[in-house]
Amino acid sequence: MEIIWYHPSQDPQVWLAGLRQRLPAAHIRHWQPGDAAAADYAIVRSPPPAMLAGRALRGVFAMGAGVDEILRQLRDQPQLLADEVPLFRLEDTGMARQMQEYATWCVLGWFRRFAEYRQQQQQAQWQPLPDRDRQTFTVGVMGTGVLGRSVLESLRQWGFPLRGWSRTPKAIAGVETFHGREQLEAFLSGCQVVIDLLPDTPDTRNLINHHFLHTLPRGAHFLNLARGAHVVETDLLAALDSGQLAAAALDVFQVEPLPATSPLWLHPQVTITPHNAAVTLPQEAMDYIASAILSLEQGQMPSGRVDRQRGY
């Protein structure tokens, strides 16, 4: 079994050693330009087209929860990967817990008004603020796959009303669920916090625009843990400036790294992190990939396969 691996920035030795330990019968190599030798499986992040072109692969594994980079390449160059070759993404592998931590920190901070107290501290103001009503502090999660469900589960213990919105109907215990564009406004209209965990698809790009933000109750909060392509940033800034949004926490952006000239950096109601809300954990990722490859070798289809038409 021949396996090729490529990541533009991570240390190949960590991955190669770990994969060889888990798949001792396989020959695993770090793909580099000029390598045209045969391969059965590819493990990739931002692969150069030459890595995939012309290979009779039995499976491709993305080292992340999103596969939008690969799908964009396939839209431009569909010959890179035959339709029958399964493409897989990481569904959890330690990322769910990281998302839970980030989302819980934001929601509790907004509920307890910690950012507002921080601003008062900078002005030496001693002024208790009115408590928020937990029963009306509804938190909505957009995207109810593995990561979205895990975030909803982590918030359940705090007693907030929970909502979920997805492309198709989903039933989640203790969560009021909505689906499809026809139910989006109803979902938004009652949310004090909206958390974006949607995949990057043609339907979700620029979804979070002026109309979306003004469907929320005035003074709502927005957290983006998904993709920057979902947000019209000028509309987001306008909603923050007008008070329509009370605050936003952003881990992803239209352009990354976020340009130093972006007004988001200095906005007092914006919290920024550098696309690290949930990072790929090599050991957990290698456990999944090795197990999935062994399943494929035995004629079984593992979880995590991407529907290329849907984009996730």
PDB file of C-alpha atoms in Angstrom:
ATOM      1  CA  MET A   1       0.000   0.000   0.000  1.00  0.00           C
ATOM      2  CA  GLU A   2       1.446   3.368  -1.088  1.00  0.00           C
ATOM      3  CA  ILE A   3       0.439   6.540   0.781  1.00  0.00           C
ATOM      4  CA  ILE A   4       1.530  10.090  -0.034  1.00  0.00           C
ATOM      5  CA  TRP A   5       1.344  12.949   2.503  1.00  0.00           C
ATOM      6  CA  TYR A   6       1.546  16.714   2.016  1.00  0.00           C
ATOM      7  CA  HIS A   7       0.992  19.745   4.236  1.00  0.00           C
ATOM      8  CA  PRO A   8       2.412  23.195   3.369  1.00  0.00           C
ATOM      9  CA  SER A   9       3.496  24.058   6.922  1.00  0.00           C
ATOM     10  CA  GLN A  10       3.417  21.120   9.337  1.00  0.00           C
ATOM     11  CA  ASP A  11       6.436  18.966  10.181  1.00  0.00           C
ATOM     12  CA  PRO A  12       6.276  15.882   7.948  1.00  0.00           C
ATOM     13  CA  GLN A  13       8.350  13.786  10.334  1.00  0.00           C
ATOM     14  CA  VAL A  14       5.686  13.862  13.048  1.00  0.00           C
ATOM     15  CA  TRP A  15       3.029  12.662  10.631  1.00  0.00           C
ATOM     16  CA  LEU A  16       5.156  10.153   8.760  1.00  0.00           C
ATOM     17  CA  ALA A  17       6.393   8.524  11.963  1.00  0.00           C
ATOM     18  CA  GLY A  18       2.912   8.395  13.453  1.00  0.00           C
ATOM     19  CA  LEU A  19       1.282   6.990  10.334  1.00  0.00           C
ATOM     20  CA  ARG A  20       4.019   4.382   9.886  1.00  0.00           C
ATOM     21  CA  GLN A  21       3.479   3.253  13.455  1.00  0.00           C
ATOM     22  CA  ARG A  22      -0.266   2.881  12.839  1.00  0.00           C
ATOM     23  CA  LEU A  23       0.078   1.364   9.341  1.00  0.00           C
ATOM     24  CA  PRO A  24       3.288  -0.703   9.493  1.00  0.00           C
ATOM     25  CA  ALA A  25       2.529  -2.587   6.280  1.00  0.00           C
ATOM     26  CA  ALA A  26       2.200   0.622   4.237  1.00  0.00           C
ATOM     27  CA  HIS A  27       4.885   2.613   2.465  1.00  0.00           C
ATOM     28  CA  ILE A  28       4.270   6.254   3.424  1.00  0.00           C
ATOM     29  CA  ARG A  29       6.187   9.144   1.890  1.00  0.00           C
ATOM     30  CA  HIS A  30       6.261  12.918   1.975  1.00  0.00           C
ATOM     31  CA  TRP A  31       5.097  14.030  -1.473  1.00  0.00           C
ATOM     32  CA  GLN A  32       7.316  16.653  -3.084  1.00  0.00           C
ATOM     33  CA  PRO A  33       7.236  18.290  -6.524  1.00  0.00           C
ATOM     34  CA  GLY A  34       8.369  15.859  -9.180  1.00  0.00           C
ATOM     35  CA  ASP A  35       7.060  12.777  -7.395  1.00  0.00           C
ATOM     36  CA  ALA A  36       4.893  11.016  -9.971  1.00  0.00           C
ATOM     37  CA  ALA A  37       5.168   7.493  -8.534  1.00  0.00           C
ATOM     38  CA  ALA A  38       2.041   5.467  -7.898  1.00  0.00           C
ATOM     39  CA  ALA A  39      -0.029   5.951  -4.757  1.00  0.00           C
ATOM     40  CA  ASP A  40      -3.157   4.363  -3.314  1.00  0.00           C
ATOM     41  CA  TYR A  41      -4.088   7.059  -0.787  1.00  0.00           C
ATOM     42  CA  ALA A  42      -3.313  10.753  -0.340  1.00  0.00           C
ATOM     43  CA  ILE A  43      -3.348  12.657   2.959  1.00  0.00           C
ATOM     44  CA  VAL A  44      -3.368  16.364   2.184  1.00  0.00           C
ATOM     45  CA  ARG A  45      -3.794  19.985   3.110  1.00  0.00           C
ATOM     46  CA  SER A  46      -3.828  22.545   0.268  1.00  0.00           C
ATOM     47  CA  PRO A  47      -2.412  20.014  -2.194  1.00  0.00           C
ATOM     48  CA  PRO A  48      -0.684  21.271  -5.339  1.00  0.00           C
ATOM     49  CA  PRO A  49      -2.590  20.024  -8.407  1.00  0.00           C
ATOM     50  CA  ALA A  50       0.384  17.891  -9.444  1.00  0.00           C
ATOM     51  CA  MET A  51      -0.013  15.819  -6.305  1.00  0.00           C
ATOM     52  CA  LEU A  52      -3.430  14.485  -7.305  1.00  0.00           C
ATOM     53  CA  ALA A  53      -3.309  14.658 -11.109  1.00  0.00           C
ATOM     54  CA  GLY A  54      -3.143  11.384 -12.999  1.00  0.00           C
ATOM     55  CA  ARG A  55      -3.147   9.098  -9.969  1.00  0.00           C
ATOM     56  CA  ALA A  56      -5.361   6.034  -9.521  1.00  0.00           C
ATOM     57  CA  LEU A  57      -6.156   6.828  -5.897  1.00  0.00           C
ATOM     58  CA  ARG A  58      -8.506   4.813  -3.708  1.00  0.00           C
ATOM     59  CA  GLY A  59      -9.113   7.647  -1.252  1.00  0.00           C
ATOM     60  CA  VAL A  60      -8.087  11.194  -0.338  1.00  0.00           C
ATOM     61  CA  PHE A  61      -8.026  12.443   3.255  1.00  0.00           C
ATOM     62  CA  ALA A  62      -8.111  16.156   4.097  1.00  0.00           C
ATOM     63  CA  MET A  63      -6.282  17.156   7.281  1.00  0.00           C
ATOM     64  CA  GLY A  64      -9.088  19.383   8.497  1.00  0.00           C
ATOM     65  CA  ALA A  65     -12.833  19.649   8.979  1.00  0.00           C
ATOM     66  CA  GLY A  66     -13.215  21.771   5.837  1.00  0.00           C
ATOM     67  CA  VAL A  67     -12.507  20.653   2.285  1.00  0.00           C
ATOM     68  CA  ASP A  68     -13.329  23.902   0.471  1.00  0.00           C
ATOM     69  CA  GLU A  69      -9.779  24.341  -0.888  1.00  0.00           C
ATOM     70  CA  ILE A  70      -9.830  20.910  -2.527  1.00  0.00           C
ATOM     71  CA  LEU A  71     -13.362  21.349  -3.831  1.00  0.00           C
ATOM     72  CA  ARG A  72     -12.422  24.691  -5.399  1.00  0.00           C
ATOM     73  CA  GLN A  73      -9.553  22.972  -7.173  1.00  0.00           C
ATOM     74  CA  LEU A  74     -11.885  20.243  -8.426  1.00  0.00           C
ATOM     75  CA  ARG A  75     -14.376  22.786  -9.739  1.00  0.00           C
ATOM     76  CA  ASP A  76     -11.590  24.397 -11.767  1.00  0.00           C
ATOM     77  CA  GLN A  77      -9.837  21.151 -12.701  1.00  0.00           C
ATOM     78  CA  PRO A  78     -12.316  18.261 -12.361  1.00  0.00           C
ATOM     79  CA  GLN A  79      -9.846  15.864 -13.949  1.00  0.00           C
ATOM     80  CA  LEU A  80      -7.675  15.982 -10.802  1.00  0.00           C
ATOM     81  CA  LEU A  81      -9.830  13.463  -8.983  1.00  0.00           C
ATOM     82  CA  ALA A  82     -12.266  11.016 -10.519  1.00  0.00           C
ATOM     83  CA  ASP A  83     -15.826  11.154  -9.206  1.00  0.00           C
ATOM     84  CA  GLU A  84     -15.606   7.647  -7.785  1.00  0.00           C
ATOM     85  CA  VAL A  85     -12.591   8.440  -5.576  1.00  0.00           C
ATOM     86  CA  PRO A  86     -13.900   9.107  -2.050  1.00  0.00           C
ATOM     87  CA  LEU A  87     -12.825  12.334  -0.353  1.00  0.00           C
ATOM     88  CA  PHE A  88     -12.829  12.397   3.448  1.00  0.00           C
ATOM     89  CA  ARG A  89     -12.693  15.163   6.044  1.00  0.00           C
ATOM     90  CA  LEU A  90     -12.012  15.126   9.780  1.00  0.00           C
ATOM     91  CA  GLU A  91     -15.359  15.113  11.597  1.00  0.00           C
ATOM     92  CA  ASP A  92     -14.011  15.569  15.128  1.00  0.00           C
ATOM     93  CA  THR A  93     -10.581  14.153  16.101  1.00  0.00           C
ATOM     94  CA  GLY A  94     -10.340  16.542  19.048  1.00  0.00           C
ATOM     95  CA  MET A  95     -11.776  19.588  17.287  1.00  0.00           C
ATOM     96  CA  ALA A  96     -15.223  19.291  18.887  1.00  0.00           C
ATOM     97  CA  ARG A  97     -13.860  19.886  22.366  1.00  0.00           C
ATOM     98  CA  GLN A  98     -11.926  22.927  21.199  1.00  0.00           C
ATOM     99  CA  MET A  99     -15.069  24.367  19.596  1.00  0.00           C
ATOM    100  CA  GLN A 100     -16.986  23.714  22.807  1.00  0.00           C
ATOM    101  CA  GLU A 101     -14.389  25.634  24.819  1.00  0.00           C
ATOM    102  CA  TYR A 102     -14.407  28.630  22.489  1.00  0.00           C
ATOM    103  CA  ALA A 103     -18.193  28.821  22.157  1.00  0.00           C
ATOM    104  CA  THR A 104     -18.812  28.407  25.892  1.00  0.00           C
ATOM    105  CA  TRP A 105     -16.271  31.125  26.714  1.00  0.00           C
ATOM    106  CA  CYS A 106     -17.973  33.556  24.341  1.00  0.00           C
ATOM    107  CA  VAL A 107     -21.550  32.788  25.347  1.00  0.00           C
ATOM    108  CA  LEU A 108     -20.867  32.983  29.077  1.00  0.00           C
ATOM    109  CA  GLY A 109     -18.837  36.149  28.629  1.00  0.00           C
ATOM    110  CA  TRP A 110     -21.668  37.843  26.744  1.00  0.00           C
ATOM    111  CA  PHE A 111     -24.273  36.573  29.196  1.00  0.00           C
ATOM    112  CA  ARG A 112     -22.318  37.860  32.211  1.00  0.00           C
ATOM    113  CA  ARG A 113     -21.340  41.094  30.371  1.00  0.00           C
ATOM    114  CA  PHE A 114     -17.626  40.662  31.043  1.00  0.00           C
ATOM    115  CA  ALA A 115     -16.541  42.751  28.040  1.00  0.00           C
ATOM    116  CA  GLU A 116     -18.688  45.638  29.247  1.00  0.00           C
ATOM    117  CA  TYR A 117     -17.179  45.397  32.724  1.00  0.00           C
ATOM    118  CA  ARG A 118     -13.729  45.382  31.137  1.00  0.00           C
ATOM    119  CA  GLN A 119     -14.543  48.659  29.386  1.00  0.00           C
ATOM    120  CA  GLN A 120     -15.799  50.122  32.668  1.00  0.00           C
ATOM    121  CA  GLN A 121     -12.598  49.020  34.376  1.00  0.00           C
ATOM    122  CA  GLN A 122     -10.536  50.953  31.830  1.00  0.00           C
ATOM    123  CA  GLN A 123     -12.518  54.062  32.812  1.00  0.00           C
ATOM    124  CA  ALA A 124     -12.392  53.329  36.557  1.00  0.00           C
ATOM    125  CA  GLN A 125     -16.182  52.981  36.687  1.00  0.00           C
ATOM    126  CA  TRP A 126     -17.893  50.990  39.457  1.00  0.00           C
ATOM    127  CA  GLN A 127     -21.331  50.368  38.000  1.00  0.00           C
ATOM    128  CA  PRO A 128     -23.185  47.033  38.259  1.00  0.00           C
ATOM    129  CA  LEU A 129     -25.074  46.288  35.036  1.00  0.00           C
ATOM    130  CA  PRO A 130     -28.541  44.702  34.895  1.00  0.00           C
ATOM    131  CA  ASP A 131     -28.469  40.913  34.907  1.00  0.00           C
ATOM    132  CA  ARG A 132     -29.574  39.179  31.714  1.00  0.00           C
ATOM    133  CA  ASP A 133     -32.532  36.793  31.820  1.00  0.00           C
ATOM    134  CA  ARG A 134     -31.232  33.278  31.228  1.00  0.00           C
ATOM    135  CA  GLN A 135     -34.625  32.080  30.005  1.00  0.00           C
ATOM    136  CA  THR A 136     -34.636  34.576  27.133  1.00  0.00           C
ATOM    137  CA  PHE A 137     -30.921  34.417  26.299  1.00  0.00           C
ATOM    138  CA  THR A 138     -31.464  32.029  23.399  1.00  0.00           C
ATOM    139  CA  VAL A 139     -28.386  30.612  21.680  1.00  0.00           C
ATOM    140  CA  GLY A 140     -28.691  29.437  18.076  1.00  0.00           C
ATOM    141  CA  VAL A 141     -26.180  27.240  16.267  1.00  0.00           C
ATOM    142  CA  MET A 142     -26.106  27.247  12.479  1.00  0.00           C
ATOM    143  CA  GLY A 143     -24.877  23.884  11.255  1.00  0.00           C
ATOM    144  CA  THR A 144     -25.877  20.822  13.248  1.00  0.00           C
ATOM    145  CA  GLY A 145     -23.287  18.294  12.137  1.00  0.00           C
ATOM    146  CA  VAL A 146     -20.777  16.725  14.510  1.00  0.00           C
ATOM    147  CA  LEU A 147     -19.244  20.031  15.620  1.00  0.00           C
ATOM    148  CA  GLY A 148     -22.534  21.931  15.834  1.00  0.00           C
ATOM    149  CA  ARG A 149     -24.162  19.223  17.919  1.00  0.00           C
ATOM    150  CA  SER A 150     -21.168  19.084  20.245  1.00  0.00           C
ATOM    151  CA  VAL A 151     -21.389  22.850  20.846  1.00  0.00           C
ATOM    152  CA  LEU A 152     -25.117  22.593  21.564  1.00  0.00           C
ATOM    153  CA  GLU A 153     -24.447  19.763  23.996  1.00  0.00           C
ATOM    154  CA  SER A 154     -21.778  21.768  25.839  1.00  0.00           C
ATOM    155  CA  LEU A 155     -24.180  24.716  26.263  1.00  0.00           C
ATOM    156  CA  ARG A 156     -27.067  22.598  27.517  1.00  0.00           C
ATOM    157  CA  GLN A 157     -25.744  22.494  31.085  1.00  0.00           C
ATOM    158  CA  TRP A 158     -25.982  26.301  31.392  1.00  0.00           C
ATOM    159  CA  GLY A 159     -29.741  26.359  30.981  1.00  0.00           C
ATOM    160  CA  PHE A 160     -29.987  28.611  27.925  1.00  0.00           C
ATOM    161  CA  PRO A 161     -32.778  27.990  25.400  1.00  0.00           C
ATOM    162  CA  LEU A 162     -31.081  26.362  22.411  1.00  0.00           C
ATOM    163  CA  ARG A 163     -31.864  26.454  18.706  1.00  0.00           C
ATOM    164  CA  GLY A 164     -30.326  24.712  15.715  1.00  0.00           C
ATOM    165  CA  TRP A 165     -30.587  25.538  12.016  1.00  0.00           C
ATOM    166  CA  SER A 166     -29.541  23.223   9.202  1.00  0.00           C
ATOM    167  CA  ARG A 167     -30.085  22.627   5.515  1.00  0.00           C
ATOM    168  CA  THR A 168     -32.372  19.642   6.121  1.00  0.00           C
ATOM    169  CA  PRO A 169     -34.608  18.660   9.084  1.00  0.00           C
ATOM    170  CA  LYS A 170     -32.785  17.405  12.173  1.00  0.00           C
ATOM    171  CA  ALA A 171     -34.146  16.246  15.522  1.00  0.00           C
ATOM    172  CA  ILE A 172     -31.943  17.073  18.530  1.00  0.00           C
ATOM    173  CA  ALA A 173     -33.126  16.452  22.079  1.00  0.00           C
ATOM    174  CA  GLY A 174     -33.654  19.668  24.022  1.00  0.00           C
ATOM    175  CA  VAL A 175     -33.053  21.867  20.965  1.00  0.00           C
ATOM    176  CA  GLU A 176     -35.640  23.760  18.935  1.00  0.00           C
ATOM    177  CA  THR A 177     -34.701  22.983  15.353  1.00  0.00           C
ATOM    178  CA  PHE A 178     -35.237  24.869  12.099  1.00  0.00           C
ATOM    179  CA  HIS A 179     -34.223  24.018   8.550  1.00  0.00           C
ATOM    180  CA  GLY A 180     -34.025  25.512   5.084  1.00  0.00           C
ATOM    181  CA  ARG A 181     -34.075  29.105   3.919  1.00  0.00           C
ATOM    182  CA  GLU A 182     -37.809  29.310   4.544  1.00  0.00           C
ATOM    183  CA  GLN A 183     -37.228  28.876   8.313  1.00  0.00           C
ATOM    184  CA  LEU A 184     -34.076  30.976   8.640  1.00  0.00           C
ATOM    185  CA  GLU A 185     -35.826  34.195   9.655  1.00  0.00           C
ATOM    186  CA  ALA A 186     -37.868  32.410  12.309  1.00  0.00           C
ATOM    187  CA  PHE A 187     -34.652  30.886  13.672  1.00  0.00           C
ATOM    188  CA  LEU A 188     -32.832  34.233  13.792  1.00  0.00           C
ATOM    189  CA  SER A 189     -35.658  36.309  15.197  1.00  0.00           C
ATOM    190  CA  GLY A 190     -35.393  34.796  18.662  1.00  0.00           C
ATOM    191  CA  CYS A 191     -31.599  34.408  19.047  1.00  0.00           C
ATOM    192  CA  GLN A 192     -29.527  36.537  21.397  1.00  0.00           C
ATOM    193  CA  VAL A 193     -26.425  34.661  20.207  1.00  0.00           C
ATOM    194  CA  VAL A 194     -25.837  33.104  16.784  1.00  0.00           C
ATOM    195  CA  ILE A 195     -22.907  30.715  16.319  1.00  0.00           C
ATOM    196  CA  ASP A 196     -21.864  29.944  12.744  1.00  0.00           C
ATOM    197  CA  LEU A 197     -20.630  26.376  12.203  1.00  0.00           C
ATOM    198  CA  LEU A 198     -21.855  25.973   8.629  1.00  0.00           C
ATOM    199  CA  PRO A 199     -19.750  24.448   5.842  1.00  0.00           C
ATOM    200  CA  ASP A 200     -18.454  26.583   2.998  1.00  0.00           C
ATOM    201  CA  THR A 201     -20.794  26.017   0.050  1.00  0.00           C
ATOM    202  CA  PRO A 202     -22.195  28.247  -2.699  1.00  0.00           C
ATOM    203  CA  ASP A 203     -25.391  28.545  -0.607  1.00  0.00           C
ATOM    204  CA  THR A 204     -23.591  29.771   2.523  1.00  0.00           C
ATOM    205  CA  ARG A 205     -21.254  32.356   0.975  1.00  0.00           C
ATOM    206  CA  ASN A 206     -22.225  35.901   1.966  1.00  0.00           C
ATOM    207  CA  LEU A 207     -25.207  34.469   3.862  1.00  0.00           C
ATOM    208  CA  ILE A 208     -24.487  36.694   6.856  1.00  0.00           C
ATOM    209  CA  ASN A 209     -25.349  40.070   5.331  1.00  0.00           C
ATOM    210  CA  HIS A 210     -27.399  43.161   6.165  1.00  0.00           C
ATOM    211  CA  HIS A 211     -30.735  41.345   5.963  1.00  0.00           C
ATOM    212  CA  PHE A 212     -29.496  38.428   8.070  1.00  0.00           C
ATOM    213  CA  LEU A 213     -28.057  40.677  10.796  1.00  0.00           C
ATOM    214  CA  HIS A 214     -31.132  42.902  10.948  1.00  0.00           C
ATOM    215  CA  THR A 215     -33.403  39.885  11.350  1.00  0.00           C
ATOM    216  CA  LEU A 216     -31.753  39.250  14.716  1.00  0.00           C
ATOM    217  CA  PRO A 217     -33.090  41.044  17.809  1.00  0.00           C
ATOM    218  CA  ARG A 218     -31.330  44.364  18.360  1.00  0.00           C
ATOM    219  CA  GLY A 219     -28.315  43.892  20.619  1.00  0.00           C
ATOM    220  CA  ALA A 220     -27.667  40.259  19.623  1.00  0.00           C
ATOM    221  CA  HIS A 221     -24.213  38.673  19.468  1.00  0.00           C
ATOM    222  CA  PHE A 222     -22.447  36.824  16.638  1.00  0.00           C
ATOM    223  CA  LEU A 223     -19.718  34.173  16.766  1.00  0.00           C
ATOM    224  CA  ASN A 224     -18.073  32.833  13.604  1.00  0.00           C
ATOM    225  CA  LEU A 225     -16.204  29.548  13.998  1.00  0.00           C
ATOM    226  CA  ALA A 226     -16.835  28.369  10.436  1.00  0.00           C
ATOM    227  CA  ARG A 227     -15.648  30.291   7.373  1.00  0.00           C
ATOM    228  CA  GLY A 228     -15.017  33.956   6.657  1.00  0.00           C
ATOM    229  CA  ALA A 229     -16.657  33.588   3.256  1.00  0.00           C
ATOM    230  CA  HIS A 230     -20.044  33.449   4.999  1.00  0.00           C
ATOM    231  CA  VAL A 231     -19.847  37.072   6.189  1.00  0.00           C
ATOM    232  CA  VAL A 232     -20.182  40.363   4.343  1.00  0.00           C
ATOM    233  CA  GLU A 233     -17.739  42.186   6.589  1.00  0.00           C
ATOM    234  CA  THR A 234     -18.902  45.693   5.678  1.00  0.00           C
ATOM    235  CA  ASP A 235     -22.451  44.734   6.710  1.00  0.00           C
ATOM    236  CA  LEU A 236     -21.136  43.244   9.944  1.00  0.00           C
ATOM    237  CA  LEU A 237     -19.245  46.440  10.786  1.00  0.00           C
ATOM    238  CA  ALA A 238     -22.305  48.569  10.030  1.00  0.00           C
ATOM    239  CA  ALA A 239     -24.455  46.395  12.314  1.00  0.00           C
ATOM    240  CA  LEU A 240     -21.894  46.766  15.114  1.00  0.00           C
ATOM    241  CA  ASP A 241     -21.610  50.530  14.638  1.00  0.00           C
ATOM    242  CA  SER A 242     -25.381  50.983  14.739  1.00  0.00           C
ATOM    243  CA  GLY A 243     -25.873  48.827  17.826  1.00  0.00           C
ATOM    244  CA  GLN A 244     -27.877  46.225  15.915  1.00  0.00           C
ATOM    245  CA  LEU A 245     -25.151  43.815  17.006  1.00  0.00           C
ATOM    246  CA  ALA A 246     -23.778  44.196  20.523  1.00  0.00           C
ATOM    247  CA  ALA A 247     -20.601  42.219  19.830  1.00  0.00           C
ATOM    248  CA  ALA A 248     -18.911  39.756  17.511  1.00  0.00           C
ATOM    249  CA  ALA A 249     -16.193  37.170  18.038  1.00  0.00           C
ATOM    250  CA  LEU A 250     -14.458  36.184  14.813  1.00  0.00           C
ATOM    251  CA  ASP A 251     -11.993  33.378  14.226  1.00  0.00           C
ATOM    252  CA  VAL A 252     -12.238  33.397  10.410  1.00  0.00           C
ATOM    253  CA  PHE A 253     -12.257  36.107   7.747  1.00  0.00           C
ATOM    254  CA  GLN A 254     -12.806  36.775   4.053  1.00  0.00           C
ATOM    255  CA  VAL A 255      -9.042  37.350   3.627  1.00  0.00           C
ATOM    256  CA  GLU A 256      -6.549  35.528   5.844  1.00  0.00           C
ATOM    257  CA  PRO A 257      -4.335  36.595   7.459  1.00  0.00           C
ATOM    258  CA  LEU A 258      -6.612  39.529   8.243  1.00  0.00           C
ATOM    259  CA  PRO A 259      -4.973  42.619   6.677  1.00  0.00           C
ATOM    260  CA  ALA A 260      -3.530  45.115   9.159  1.00  0.00           C
ATOM    261  CA  THR A 261      -5.696  47.795   7.548  1.00  0.00           C
ATOM    262  CA  SER A 262      -8.969  46.018   8.390  1.00  0.00           C
ATOM    263  CA  PRO A 263     -11.196  48.119  10.692  1.00  0.00           C
ATOM    264  CA  LEU A 264     -12.152  44.903  12.478  1.00  0.00           C
ATOM    265  CA  TRP A 265      -8.842  44.936  14.366  1.00  0.00           C
ATOM    266  CA  LEU A 266      -9.618  48.076  16.347  1.00  0.00           C
ATOM    267  CA  HIS A 267     -13.377  47.812  16.711  1.00  0.00           C
ATOM    268  CA  PRO A 268     -14.225  47.869  20.441  1.00  0.00           C
ATOM    269  CA  GLN A 269     -17.000  45.288  20.067  1.00  0.00           C
ATOM    270  CA  VAL A 270     -14.975  42.747  18.089  1.00  0.00           C
ATOM    271  CA  THR A 271     -12.836  39.894  19.439  1.00  0.00           C
ATOM    272  CA  ILE A 272     -10.370  38.386  16.951  1.00  0.00           C
ATOM    273  CA  THR A 273      -8.440  35.122  16.967  1.00  0.00           C
ATOM    274  CA  PRO A 274      -6.216  33.872  14.098  1.00  0.00           C
ATOM    275  CA  HIS A 275      -8.249  30.920  12.758  1.00  0.00           C
ATOM    276  CA  ASN A 276      -7.301  28.671  15.648  1.00  0.00           C
ATOM    277  CA  ALA A 277     -10.614  28.041  17.381  1.00  0.00           C
ATOM    278  CA  ALA A 278     -10.054  24.346  16.647  1.00  0.00           C
ATOM    279  CA  VAL A 279      -6.819  23.100  15.178  1.00  0.00           C
ATOM    280  CA  THR A 280      -6.000  19.672  13.773  1.00  0.00           C
ATOM    281  CA  LEU A 281      -4.515  17.488  16.506  1.00  0.00           C
ATOM    282  CA  PRO A 282      -2.056  15.153  14.744  1.00  0.00           C
ATOM    283  CA  GLN A 283      -2.400  12.121  17.013  1.00  0.00           C
ATOM    284  CA  GLU A 284      -6.199  12.096  16.957  1.00  0.00           C
ATOM    285  CA  ALA A 285      -6.253  12.813  13.221  1.00  0.00           C
ATOM    286  CA  MET A 286      -3.822   9.983  12.494  1.00  0.00           C
ATOM    287  CA  ASP A 287      -5.925   7.568  14.554  1.00  0.00           C
ATOM    288  CA  TYR A 288      -8.948   8.361  12.383  1.00  0.00           C
ATOM    289  CA  ILE A 289      -7.086   8.317   9.051  1.00  0.00           C
ATOM    290  CA  ALA A 290      -5.322   5.023   9.755  1.00  0.00           C
ATOM    291  CA  SER A 291      -8.567   3.392  10.881  1.00  0.00           C
ATOM    292  CA  ALA A 292     -10.391   4.718   7.819  1.00  0.00           C
ATOM    293  CA  ILE A 293      -7.733   3.414   5.430  1.00  0.00           C
ATOM    294  CA  LEU A 294      -7.906  -0.033   7.025  1.00  0.00           C
ATOM    295  CA  SER A 295     -11.691   0.027   6.633  1.00  0.00           C
ATOM    296  CA  LEU A 296     -11.359   0.899   2.943  1.00  0.00           C
ATOM    297  CA  GLU A 297      -8.867  -1.910   2.482  1.00  0.00           C
ATOM    298  CA  GLN A 298     -11.464  -4.291   3.928  1.00  0.00           C
ATOM    299  CA  GLY A 299     -14.154  -3.013   1.566  1.00  0.00           C
ATOM    300  CA  GLN A 300     -15.967  -0.877   4.145  1.00  0.00           C
ATOM    301  CA  MET A 301     -16.811   2.823   3.808  1.00  0.00           C
ATOM    302  CA  PRO A 302     -15.738   4.828   6.896  1.00  0.00           C
ATOM    303  CA  SER A 303     -17.482   7.932   8.212  1.00  0.00           C
ATOM    304  CA  GLY A 304     -16.390  11.382   7.096  1.00  0.00           C
ATOM    305  CA  ARG A 305     -16.930  10.959   3.355  1.00  0.00           C
ATOM    306  CA  VAL A 306     -17.642  14.282   1.644  1.00  0.00           C
ATOM    307  CA  ASP A 307     -20.623  14.752  -0.643  1.00  0.00           C
ATOM    308  CA  ARG A 308     -18.950  16.806  -3.358  1.00  0.00           C
ATOM    309  CA  GLN A 309     -22.231  18.286  -4.539  1.00  0.00           C
ATOM    310  CA  ARG A 310     -23.146  19.579  -1.087  1.00  0.00           C
ATOM    311  CA  GLY A 311     -19.597  20.581  -0.238  1.00  0.00           C
ATOM    312  CA  TYR A 312     -19.343  18.721   3.076  1.00  0.00           C
TER     313      TYR A 312
END
